[in-house]
CSV table of C-alpha atoms and ligand atoms in Angstrom, one decimal:
chain,number,residue,atom,x,y,z
A,1,MET,CA,0.0,0.0,0.0
A,2,TYR,CA,1.2,3.6,-0.7
A,3,GLU,CA,2.5,6.1,1.8
A,4,HIS,CA,0.0,8.7,2.8
A,5,PHE,CA,0.5,12.1,4.4
A,6,LEU,CA,-1.6,13.3,7.4
A,7,LEU,CA,-1.5,17.1,7.8
A,8,LYS,CA,-2.8,18.3,11.2
A,9,LEU,CA,-4.7,21.6,11.3
A,10,GLY,CA,-3.6,24.4,13.5
A,11,GLU,CA,-5.6,27.4,14.5
A,12,ILE,CA,-8.5,26.5,12.1
A,13,VAL,CA,-9.8,24.1,14.7
A,14,LEU,CA,-10.5,27.2,17.0
A,15,LYS,CA,-12.8,28.7,14.3
A,16,GLY,CA,-16.5,28.4,15.1
A,17,GLN,CA,-19.2,28.8,12.4
A,18,ASN,CA,-17.0,29.6,9.5
A,19,ARG,CA,-14.5,26.8,10.1
A,20,TRP,CA,-15.7,25.1,6.9
A,21,GLN,CA,-14.6,28.1,4.8
A,22,PHE,CA,-11.1,27.8,6.3
A,23,GLU,CA,-11.1,24.0,5.6
A,24,ASN,CA,-12.3,24.4,2.1
A,25,LYS,CA,-9.6,27.0,1.3
A,26,LEU,CA,-6.9,24.7,2.8
A,27,LYS,CA,-8.2,21.8,0.8
A,28,GLN,CA,-8.0,23.8,-2.4
A,29,ASN,CA,-4.5,25.0,-1.5
A,30,VAL,CA,-3.2,21.5,-0.7
A,31,ASN,CA,-4.7,20.2,-4.0
A,32,ARG,CA,-3.0,23.0,-5.9
A,33,ARG,CA,0.3,22.4,-4.2
A,34,MET,CA,0.2,18.7,-4.9
A,35,ARG,CA,-0.6,19.1,-8.6
A,36,PRO,CA,3.0,19.3,-9.9
A,37,PHE,CA,3.8,16.0,-8.1
A,38,GLY,CA,1.2,13.7,-9.6
A,39,ASP,CA,-2.4,12.6,-8.9
A,40,PHE,CA,-3.3,12.9,-5.2
A,41,ARG,CA,-6.6,12.7,-3.4
A,42,VAL,CA,-7.1,15.4,-0.7
A,43,ASN,CA,-9.7,15.1,2.1
A,44,ILE,CA,-10.3,16.8,5.4
A,45,ILE,CA,-11.8,14.7,8.2
A,46,GLN,CA,-11.7,15.3,11.9
A,47,SER,CA,-9.1,18.2,11.9
A,48,THR,CA,-6.7,16.2,9.6
A,49,VAL,CA,-6.0,16.6,5.9
A,50,PHE,CA,-5.5,13.2,4.3
A,51,VAL,CA,-3.2,13.3,1.2
A,52,GLU,CA,-3.3,10.1,-0.7
A,53,PRO,CA,-1.3,9.4,-3.9
A,54,GLN,CA,-3.5,7.8,-6.6
A,55,SER,CA,-0.8,6.2,-8.7
A,56,GLU,CA,2.7,4.7,-8.6
A,57,ASP,CA,4.3,7.5,-10.5
A,58,CYS,CA,3.6,10.3,-7.9
A,59,ASP,CA,6.7,12.1,-6.7
A,60,LEU,CA,6.2,11.5,-3.0
A,61,ASP,CA,9.4,13.2,-1.9
A,62,GLY,CA,8.6,16.3,-3.8
A,63,ALA,CA,5.1,16.4,-2.5
A,64,TRP,CA,6.2,15.7,1.1
A,65,GLU,CA,8.7,18.6,0.9
A,66,ALA,CA,6.0,20.9,-0.5
A,67,CYS,CA,3.6,20.1,2.4
A,68,HIS,CA,6.0,21.7,4.8
A,69,TYR,CA,5.3,25.1,3.3
A,70,ILE,CA,1.5,25.1,3.4
A,71,PHE,CA,0.0,27.6,5.8
A,72,GLY,CA,-2.7,26.3,8.1
A,73,VAL,CA,-0.8,23.0,8.9
A,74,VAL,CA,0.9,22.8,12.3
A,75,ALA,CA,2.3,19.3,12.0
A,76,LEU,CA,2.7,16.6,9.4
A,77,CYS,CA,3.2,12.9,9.4
A,78,ARG,CA,4.4,10.7,6.5
A,79,CYS,CA,2.7,7.3,7.2
A,80,ARG,CA,2.1,3.9,6.0
A,81,ALA,CA,-1.6,3.1,5.5
A,82,CYS,CA,-2.8,-0.4,6.3
A,83,ASN,CA,-5.9,-2.4,7.0
A,84,LYS,CA,-7.5,-1.9,10.4
A,85,ASP,CA,-6.4,-5.1,12.1
A,86,LEU,CA,-3.5,-5.7,14.6
A,87,ASP,CA,-1.6,-8.1,12.3
A,88,ALA,CA,-1.6,-5.6,9.4
A,89,ILE,CA,-0.7,-2.7,11.8
A,90,PHE,CA,2.3,-4.6,13.2
A,91,ALA,CA,3.4,-5.7,9.8
A,92,ALA,CA,3.3,-2.1,8.7
A,93,VAL,CA,5.4,-1.1,11.8
A,94,GLN,CA,8.0,-3.7,11.0
A,95,GLU,CA,8.2,-2.8,7.3
A,96,TYR,CA,7.9,0.9,7.5
A,97,LEU,CA,9.7,1.8,10.7
A,98,ASP,CA,12.3,-0.9,10.8
A,99,ASP,CA,15.4,1.3,10.4
A,100,ASP,CA,14.3,3.7,13.0
A,101,LEU,CA,13.5,0.9,15.5
A,102,LEU,CA,16.9,-0.8,14.9
A,103,SER,CA,18.8,2.4,15.6
A,104,ALA,CA,16.7,3.5,18.7
A,105,GLN,CA,17.4,2.4,22.2
A,106,SER,CA,14.0,2.9,23.8
A,107,PHE,CA,10.5,3.4,22.5
A,108,LYS,CA,6.9,3.8,23.3
A,109,VAL,CA,3.7,3.4,21.2
A,110,GLU,CA,1.2,6.2,21.1
A,111,SER,CA,-2.2,5.4,19.7
A,112,LYS,CA,-5.2,7.3,18.6
A,113,ARG,CA,-8.6,5.7,17.9
A,114,ALA,CA,-10.6,8.2,15.8
A,115,ASP,CA,-12.8,5.3,14.6
A,116,LYS,CA,-14.6,4.3,17.8
A,117,ARG,CA,-15.9,1.1,16.1
A,118,PHE,CA,-12.4,-0.4,16.4
A,119,PRO,CA,-12.7,-3.0,19.1
A,120,LEU,CA,-9.6,-2.0,21.2
A,121,ASN,CA,-9.2,1.4,22.8
A,122,SER,CA,-6.0,3.4,22.4
A,123,ILE,CA,-4.3,2.1,25.5
A,124,GLN,CA,-5.0,-1.5,24.5
A,125,ILE,CA,-3.7,-0.8,20.9
A,126,SER,CA,-0.5,0.6,22.4
A,127,GLN,CA,0.0,-2.3,24.7
A,128,GLU,CA,-0.6,-4.9,22.0
A,129,ILE,CA,1.6,-3.3,19.4
A,130,GLY,CA,4.2,-2.3,22.0
A,131,GLY,CA,4.4,-5.9,23.2
A,132,ARG,CA,5.0,-7.2,19.7
A,133,ILE,CA,7.7,-4.6,19.0
A,134,ALA,CA,9.5,-5.5,22.3
A,135,GLU,CA,9.5,-9.1,21.2
A,136,ALA,CA,10.7,-8.5,17.7
A,137,TYR,CA,13.4,-5.9,18.7
A,138,PRO,CA,14.9,-7.3,21.9
A,139,HIS,CA,17.5,-4.5,22.2
A,140,LEU,CA,14.7,-1.9,22.7
A,141,LYS,CA,13.6,-0.8,26.2
A,142,VAL,CA,10.1,0.4,26.8
A,143,ASP,CA,10.2,3.9,28.1
A,144,VAL,CA,6.8,5.7,28.3
A,145,HIS,CA,8.2,8.9,29.9
A,146,HIS,CA,11.3,9.7,27.8
A,147,PRO,CA,11.3,7.4,24.8
A,148,GLY,CA,14.1,7.6,22.3
A,149,TYR,CA,11.5,6.9,19.6
A,150,THR,CA,7.7,7.0,19.4
A,151,VAL,CA,5.7,4.8,17.2
A,152,ASN,CA,2.4,6.3,16.3
A,153,VAL,CA,-0.7,4.3,15.4
A,154,GLU,CA,-3.9,6.1,14.3
A,155,ILE,CA,-7.1,4.2,13.6
A,156,ARG,CA,-9.1,6.4,11.2
A,157,ASP,CA,-12.2,5.8,9.1
A,158,GLN,CA,-10.8,4.1,6.1
A,159,TYR,CA,-7.3,2.8,7.2
A,160,ALA,CA,-5.0,2.5,10.1
A,161,TYR,CA,-1.9,4.6,9.9
A,162,VAL,CA,1.6,4.0,11.2
A,163,HIS,CA,4.2,6.7,11.5
A,164,GLY,CA,7.2,8.0,13.4
A,165,PRO,CA,7.4,11.4,15.0
A,166,ALA,CA,5.4,14.3,13.4
A,167,GLU,CA,7.4,17.1,11.7
A,168,PRO,CA,6.5,20.8,12.3
A,169,GLY,CA,4.4,22.4,9.6
A,170,ALA,CA,4.4,26.0,8.5
A,171,GLY,CA,1.7,27.1,11.0
A,172,GLY,CA,-0.5,30.1,10.4
A,173,LEU,CA,-3.8,30.3,8.4
A,174,PRO,CA,-4.5,29.0,4.9
A,175,THR,CA,-3.5,31.3,2.2
A,176,GLY,CA,-6.5,33.3,0.9
A,177,VAL,CA,-8.7,33.4,4.0
A,178,GLY,CA,-7.3,36.8,5.1
A,179,GLY,CA,-7.7,39.0,2.0
A,180,ARG,CA,-5.0,40.3,-0.3
A,181,ALA,CA,-2.0,42.6,0.5
A,182,MET,CA,0.3,44.8,-1.6
A,183,VAL,CA,3.8,44.3,-0.2
A,184,LEU,CA,6.6,46.9,-1.0
A,185,LEU,CA,9.4,44.6,-1.8
A,186,SER,CA,12.9,46.0,-1.8
A,187,GLY,CA,16.1,43.9,-2.2
A,188,GLY,CA,16.8,44.1,1.5
A,189,ILE,CA,16.5,41.7,4.4
A,190,ASP,CA,13.3,43.1,5.9
A,191,SER,CA,10.6,43.2,3.3
A,192,PRO,CA,10.7,39.5,2.3
A,193,VAL,CA,10.3,38.7,6.0
A,194,ALA,CA,7.3,41.1,6.2
A,195,ALA,CA,5.8,39.4,3.2
A,196,HIS,CA,6.2,36.0,4.7
A,197,MET,CA,4.6,37.1,8.0
A,198,MET,CA,1.6,38.5,6.3
A,199,ALA,CA,1.2,35.4,4.1
A,200,LYS,CA,1.4,33.3,7.2
A,201,ARG,CA,-1.8,35.0,8.5
A,202,GLY,CA,-3.7,33.7,5.5
A,203,VAL,CA,-3.1,36.8,3.3
A,204,GLU,CA,-2.6,36.5,-0.4
A,205,ILE,CA,0.5,38.5,-1.4
A,206,GLU,CA,1.2,40.7,-4.4
A,207,CYS,CA,4.4,42.8,-4.5
A,208,VAL,CA,5.5,46.1,-5.9
A,209,HIS,CA,9.1,47.0,-6.5
A,210,PHE,CA,10.6,50.4,-7.5
A,211,PHE,CA,13.8,50.6,-9.5
A,212,SER,CA,15.8,53.5,-10.8
A,213,TYR,CA,17.7,52.5,-13.9
A,214,PRO,CA,20.6,53.4,-14.5
A,215,TYR,CA,21.1,54.4,-10.8
A,216,THR,CA,20.3,50.9,-9.8
A,217,SER,CA,21.3,48.0,-12.0
A,218,GLU,CA,19.4,45.2,-13.8
A,219,LEU,CA,21.1,42.9,-11.3
A,220,ALA,CA,19.2,44.7,-8.5
A,221,LYS,CA,16.0,44.0,-10.3
A,222,ASP,CA,16.8,40.4,-10.9
A,223,LYS,CA,17.6,40.0,-7.2
A,224,VAL,CA,14.1,41.2,-6.3
A,225,ILE,CA,12.5,38.9,-8.8
A,226,GLU,CA,14.5,36.1,-7.2
A,227,LEU,CA,13.3,37.2,-3.7
A,228,ALA,CA,9.7,37.1,-4.9
A,229,ARG,CA,10.3,33.7,-6.3
A,230,LEU,CA,11.6,32.5,-3.0
A,231,ILE,CA,8.5,33.7,-1.2
A,232,THR,CA,6.2,31.9,-3.6
A,233,LYS,CA,7.4,28.7,-1.9
A,234,TYR,CA,5.0,29.7,0.9
A,235,CYS,CA,2.4,31.8,-0.7
A,236,GLY,CA,2.0,30.3,-4.1
A,237,ARG,CA,2.4,32.1,-7.4
A,238,MET,CA,2.3,35.9,-7.2
A,239,THR,CA,2.2,39.1,-9.2
A,240,LEU,CA,5.2,41.4,-9.0
A,241,ASN,CA,4.7,45.0,-10.2
A,242,ILE,CA,7.9,46.7,-11.2
A,243,VAL,CA,7.7,50.5,-11.3
A,244,GLY,CA,10.3,52.7,-13.1
A,245,PHE,CA,11.1,55.3,-10.5
A,246,THR,CA,14.0,57.2,-12.2
A,247,GLU,CA,12.0,60.2,-13.3
A,248,ILE,CA,10.5,60.7,-9.8
A,249,GLN,CA,13.8,60.4,-8.0
A,250,GLU,CA,15.4,62.9,-10.4
A,251,ALA,CA,12.5,65.3,-10.0
A,252,ILE,CA,12.8,65.1,-6.2
A,253,ARG,CA,16.6,65.7,-6.4
A,254,ASP,CA,16.1,68.7,-8.6
A,255,ASN,CA,13.2,70.3,-6.8
A,256,CYS,CA,13.2,69.5,-3.1
A,257,PRO,CA,15.3,70.2,-0.1
A,258,GLU,CA,17.8,67.4,0.4
A,259,GLU,CA,16.9,66.6,4.0
A,260,TYR,CA,13.4,65.5,2.9
A,261,PHE,CA,14.5,63.4,-0.2
A,262,THR,CA,13.9,60.0,1.4
A,263,LEU,CA,10.6,61.0,3.0
A,264,ILE,CA,9.2,62.4,-0.3
A,265,MET,CA,10.4,59.5,-2.2
A,266,ARG,CA,8.7,57.1,0.2
A,267,ARG,CA,5.4,59.0,0.0
A,268,PHE,CA,5.5,58.5,-3.8
A,269,MET,CA,6.2,54.8,-3.3
A,270,MET,CA,3.2,54.6,-0.9
A,271,GLU,CA,0.8,56.4,-3.3
A,272,ILE,CA,1.8,54.5,-6.4
A,273,SER,CA,1.5,51.2,-4.4
A,274,GLU,CA,-1.9,52.2,-3.2
A,275,ARG,CA,-3.1,52.9,-6.7
A,276,ILE,CA,-2.0,49.5,-7.9
A,277,ALA,CA,-3.3,47.9,-4.7
A,278,ARG,CA,-6.8,49.2,-5.3
A,279,ASP,CA,-6.8,48.2,-9.0
A,280,HIS,CA,-5.8,44.7,-8.0
A,281,GLY,CA,-8.2,44.2,-5.0
A,282,CYS,CA,-5.7,44.5,-2.2
A,283,GLY,CA,-7.0,45.7,1.1
A,284,CYS,CA,-3.7,47.0,2.7
A,285,ILE,CA,-0.2,48.0,2.0
A,286,VAL,CA,2.7,46.2,3.8
A,287,THR,CA,6.3,47.4,4.3
A,288,GLY,CA,9.3,46.0,6.0
A,289,GLU,CA,9.6,49.1,8.2
A,290,ASN,CA,10.9,48.6,11.7
A,291,LEU,CA,10.8,51.3,14.4
A,292,GLY,CA,14.0,53.3,14.8
A,293,GLN,CA,16.0,51.3,12.2
A,294,VAL,CA,16.8,54.3,10.0
A,295,ALA,CA,15.8,58.0,9.8
A,296,SER,CA,12.8,57.3,7.7
A,297,GLN,CA,11.4,54.8,10.2
A,298,THR,CA,10.9,57.0,13.3
A,299,MET,CA,7.3,57.3,14.5
A,300,GLU,CA,7.1,60.9,13.0
A,301,ALA,CA,8.6,59.8,9.6
A,302,MET,CA,6.2,56.9,9.3
A,303,ALA,CA,3.3,59.1,10.1
A,304,VAL,CA,4.3,61.4,7.2
A,305,THR,CA,4.7,58.5,4.8
A,306,SER,CA,1.5,56.7,5.6
A,307,ALA,CA,-0.4,60.0,5.4
A,308,ALA,CA,0.2,59.7,1.6
A,309,VAL,CA,-2.4,56.9,1.5
A,310,ASN,CA,-5.8,55.9,2.8
A,311,LEU,CA,-5.4,52.1,2.8
A,312,PRO,CA,-4.1,50.7,6.1
A,313,VAL,CA,-0.3,50.3,6.2
A,314,PHE,CA,0.8,47.2,8.0
A,315,THR,CA,4.3,46.9,9.2
A,316,PRO,CA,4.7,43.4,10.7
A,317,LEU,CA,8.3,43.9,11.7
A,318,ILE,CA,7.7,47.1,13.6
A,319,GLY,CA,8.7,45.8,17.0
A,320,MET,CA,11.4,43.3,16.2
A,321,ASP,CA,15.1,43.5,16.7
A,322,LYS,CA,17.3,43.2,13.6
A,323,GLU,CA,18.7,40.0,15.0
A,324,GLU,CA,15.2,38.5,15.1
A,325,ILE,CA,14.5,39.6,11.6
A,326,VAL,CA,17.8,38.1,10.3
A,327,THR,CA,16.9,34.8,12.1
A,328,ARG,CA,13.6,34.7,10.3
A,329,ALA,CA,15.2,35.6,7.0
A,330,ARG,CA,17.5,32.6,7.4
A,331,GLN,CA,14.6,30.3,8.3
A,332,ILE,CA,12.5,31.2,5.3
A,333,GLY,CA,15.6,31.1,3.0
A,334,THR,CA,15.7,34.7,1.7
A,335,MET,CA,18.8,35.9,3.6
A,336,GLU,CA,21.5,34.8,1.2
A,337,THR,CA,19.8,36.5,-1.7
A,338,SER,CA,19.0,39.6,0.4
A,339,ILE,CA,22.6,40.3,1.2
A,340,LEU,CA,23.8,40.3,-2.4
A,341,PRO,CA,25.4,43.7,-2.8
A,342,TYR,CA,23.2,45.5,-5.3
A,343,GLU,CA,22.0,49.0,-4.6
A,344,ASP,CA,18.4,49.7,-3.9
A,345,CYS,CA,16.8,52.9,-5.1
A,346,CYS,CA,16.5,54.0,-1.5
A,347,THR,CA,20.2,54.4,-1.3
A,348,VAL,CA,20.3,56.7,-4.4
A,349,PHE,CA,20.4,60.4,-3.6
A,350,THR,CA,20.3,59.7,0.2
A,351,PRO,CA,20.4,62.9,2.2
A,352,ARG,CA,23.5,63.5,4.4
A,353,HIS,CA,21.3,64.8,7.2
A,354,PRO,CA,17.8,63.3,6.9
A,355,ARG,CA,15.0,64.7,9.0
A,356,THR,CA,14.1,62.3,11.7
A,357,LYS,CA,11.2,64.2,13.3
A,358,PRO,CA,9.4,65.7,10.3
A,359,THR,CA,5.9,67.1,10.4
A,360,LEU,CA,3.4,66.6,7.5
A,361,GLU,CA,3.3,70.3,7.0
A,362,GLN,CA,7.0,70.6,6.4
A,363,VAL,CA,7.0,67.7,4.0
A,364,LEU,CA,4.1,69.1,2.0
A,365,ARG,CA,5.9,72.4,1.7
A,366,ALA,CA,9.1,70.6,0.7
A,367,GLU,CA,7.4,68.7,-2.1
A,368,HIS,CA,5.1,71.6,-3.3
A,369,LYS,CA,7.1,72.2,-6.5
A,370,LEU,CA,6.4,68.7,-7.8
A,371,ASP,CA,3.5,67.9,-10.0
A,372,ARG,CA,2.8,64.7,-8.0
A,373,GLN,CA,-0.2,63.5,-10.0
A,374,ALA,CA,1.5,63.8,-13.4
A,375,LEU,CA,4.6,62.0,-12.1
A,376,ILE,CA,2.5,59.2,-10.6
A,377,ALA,CA,0.5,58.8,-13.7
A,378,ARG,CA,3.7,58.4,-15.8
A,379,ALA,CA,5.2,56.0,-13.3
A,380,LEU,CA,2.1,53.9,-13.4
A,381,GLU,CA,2.3,53.8,-17.2
A,382,ASN,CA,5.8,52.7,-16.8
A,383,THR,CA,4.9,49.7,-14.7
A,384,GLU,CA,5.7,46.1,-15.8
A,385,LEU,CA,3.6,43.3,-14.4
A,386,MET,CA,5.3,39.9,-13.9
A,387,LYS,CA,3.8,36.6,-12.9
A,388,VAL,CA,6.2,34.8,-10.6
A,389,ARG,CA,6.0,31.1,-10.2
A,390,TYR,CA,7.9,28.8,-7.9
A,391,HIS,CA,10.0,26.2,-9.7
A,392,GLY,CA,11.1,24.2,-6.8
B,401,ATP,P1,14.6,46.2,3.6
B,401,ATP,O1,15.6,45.3,4.2
B,401,ATP,O2,13.3,45.7,3.4
B,401,ATP,O3,15.2,46.8,2.3
B,401,ATP,P2,15.4,48.6,5.0
B,401,ATP,O4,15.6,48.6,6.4
B,401,ATP,O5,16.5,48.6,4.0
B,401,ATP,O6,14.4,47.4,4.6
B,401,ATP,P3,14.3,51.0,3.7
B,401,ATP,O7,15.2,50.8,2.6
B,401,ATP,O8,14.2,52.3,4.4
B,401,ATP,O9,14.4,49.9,4.8
B,401,ATP,O10,12.8,50.6,3.2
B,401,ATP,C1,11.8,50.4,4.1
B,401,ATP,C2,10.7,49.6,3.4
B,401,ATP,O11,10.3,50.3,2.3
B,401,ATP,C3,11.2,48.3,2.9
B,401,ATP,O12,11.1,47.3,3.9
B,401,ATP,C4,10.2,48.0,1.8
B,401,ATP,O13,8.9,47.6,2.3
B,401,ATP,C5,10.0,49.4,1.2
B,401,ATP,N1,11.0,49.7,0.1
B,401,ATP,C6,12.2,50.2,0.2
B,401,ATP,N2,12.8,50.3,-1.0
B,401,ATP,C7,11.9,49.8,-1.9
B,401,ATP,C8,11.9,49.5,-3.3
B,401,ATP,N3,12.9,49.8,-4.1
B,401,ATP,N4,10.8,48.9,-3.8
B,401,ATP,C9,9.7,48.6,-3.1
B,401,ATP,N5,9.7,48.8,-1.8
B,401,ATP,C10,10.7,49.4,-1.2
B,402,MG,MG1,15.9,48.6,1.7
């Protein structure tokens, strides 16, 4: 019989009335994520997603790997399915977990009887299978408190399942249950982490990137495309909007006081992002801003930049330390790409003495010579829309 995967649901189980919506979304997501790996059947029963290959040629290793990145799943088990009788269960243990049992020193059996029609209760199942294991593997000690290895037996509706320890899942909520967000994606460490954190809460992600050729190179743009691609591992395919920003940056340089350059530039980024966000059905704007990290991320500066838009601006990294952000970036696999040394447009024309405590009034005065709406309209015309897919 094939191997099956059991994915355990996380927070979804706490949802009341609309739990079925969360489950339906998760089922759709799992189905879609399994598609590249062959024909799988996906069902949700009793807080567990059952993923069952339907043919010999399914890529089980690829599918198993992909399951680790599906939001809404807290733990996952790769199991051997077998008939619901003790002989078949023990045969499955011996065949499927043999290597693990040979290398362990102590063990216990943990059983779960979801199908209450099964004649033995969970304690009796553990005793029976545990006894047989102890006999077949005489080097193993039974240790119910601190076992070196735990054999799991689950009696479900259709089959019994045998597996070793569960692995941690991606957690969070299923992608798509929490609306859609427009993430400002730079080439840095922070914004990919911010995108991941929002995606983890069930939000569909779309990104916007500003680049200023020739001040920033094609390589900087490629780096951002690669970062977007890395995030799709968690959130599925995404749209990346790439906005030519050179004209706006030059207009700021030529018409505004230097100490406000960054703030004015960021207000443009916000407004352009909001326009695209509304067109594409996004309900918020997300940035990788982090309180106190740089001059443009003081409370006062952030008040001025978010005043450029009406959509809510979410900043999931706001209270984290840099070290915590870096740890996350490593965990999600974006760090190595983020530290490639290509310049972002934020570092072009940076003021020597940026304002850290601006007021909105001062900034409005500083940008008054610019024809904001004409500049924004041209930048929007100059926007390239890319579909980013994950290729493994
Ligand atoms: P990051 O590591 O994300 O680049 P940072 O600390 O370098 O963050 P800034 O460069 O000031 O911070 O940018 C703050 C936020 O503004 C970024 O996290 C990102 O959300 C957005 N941002 C900055 N530059 C760009 C850009 N070129 N395109 C899109 N968004 C940007
Ligand atoms: Mg940056």
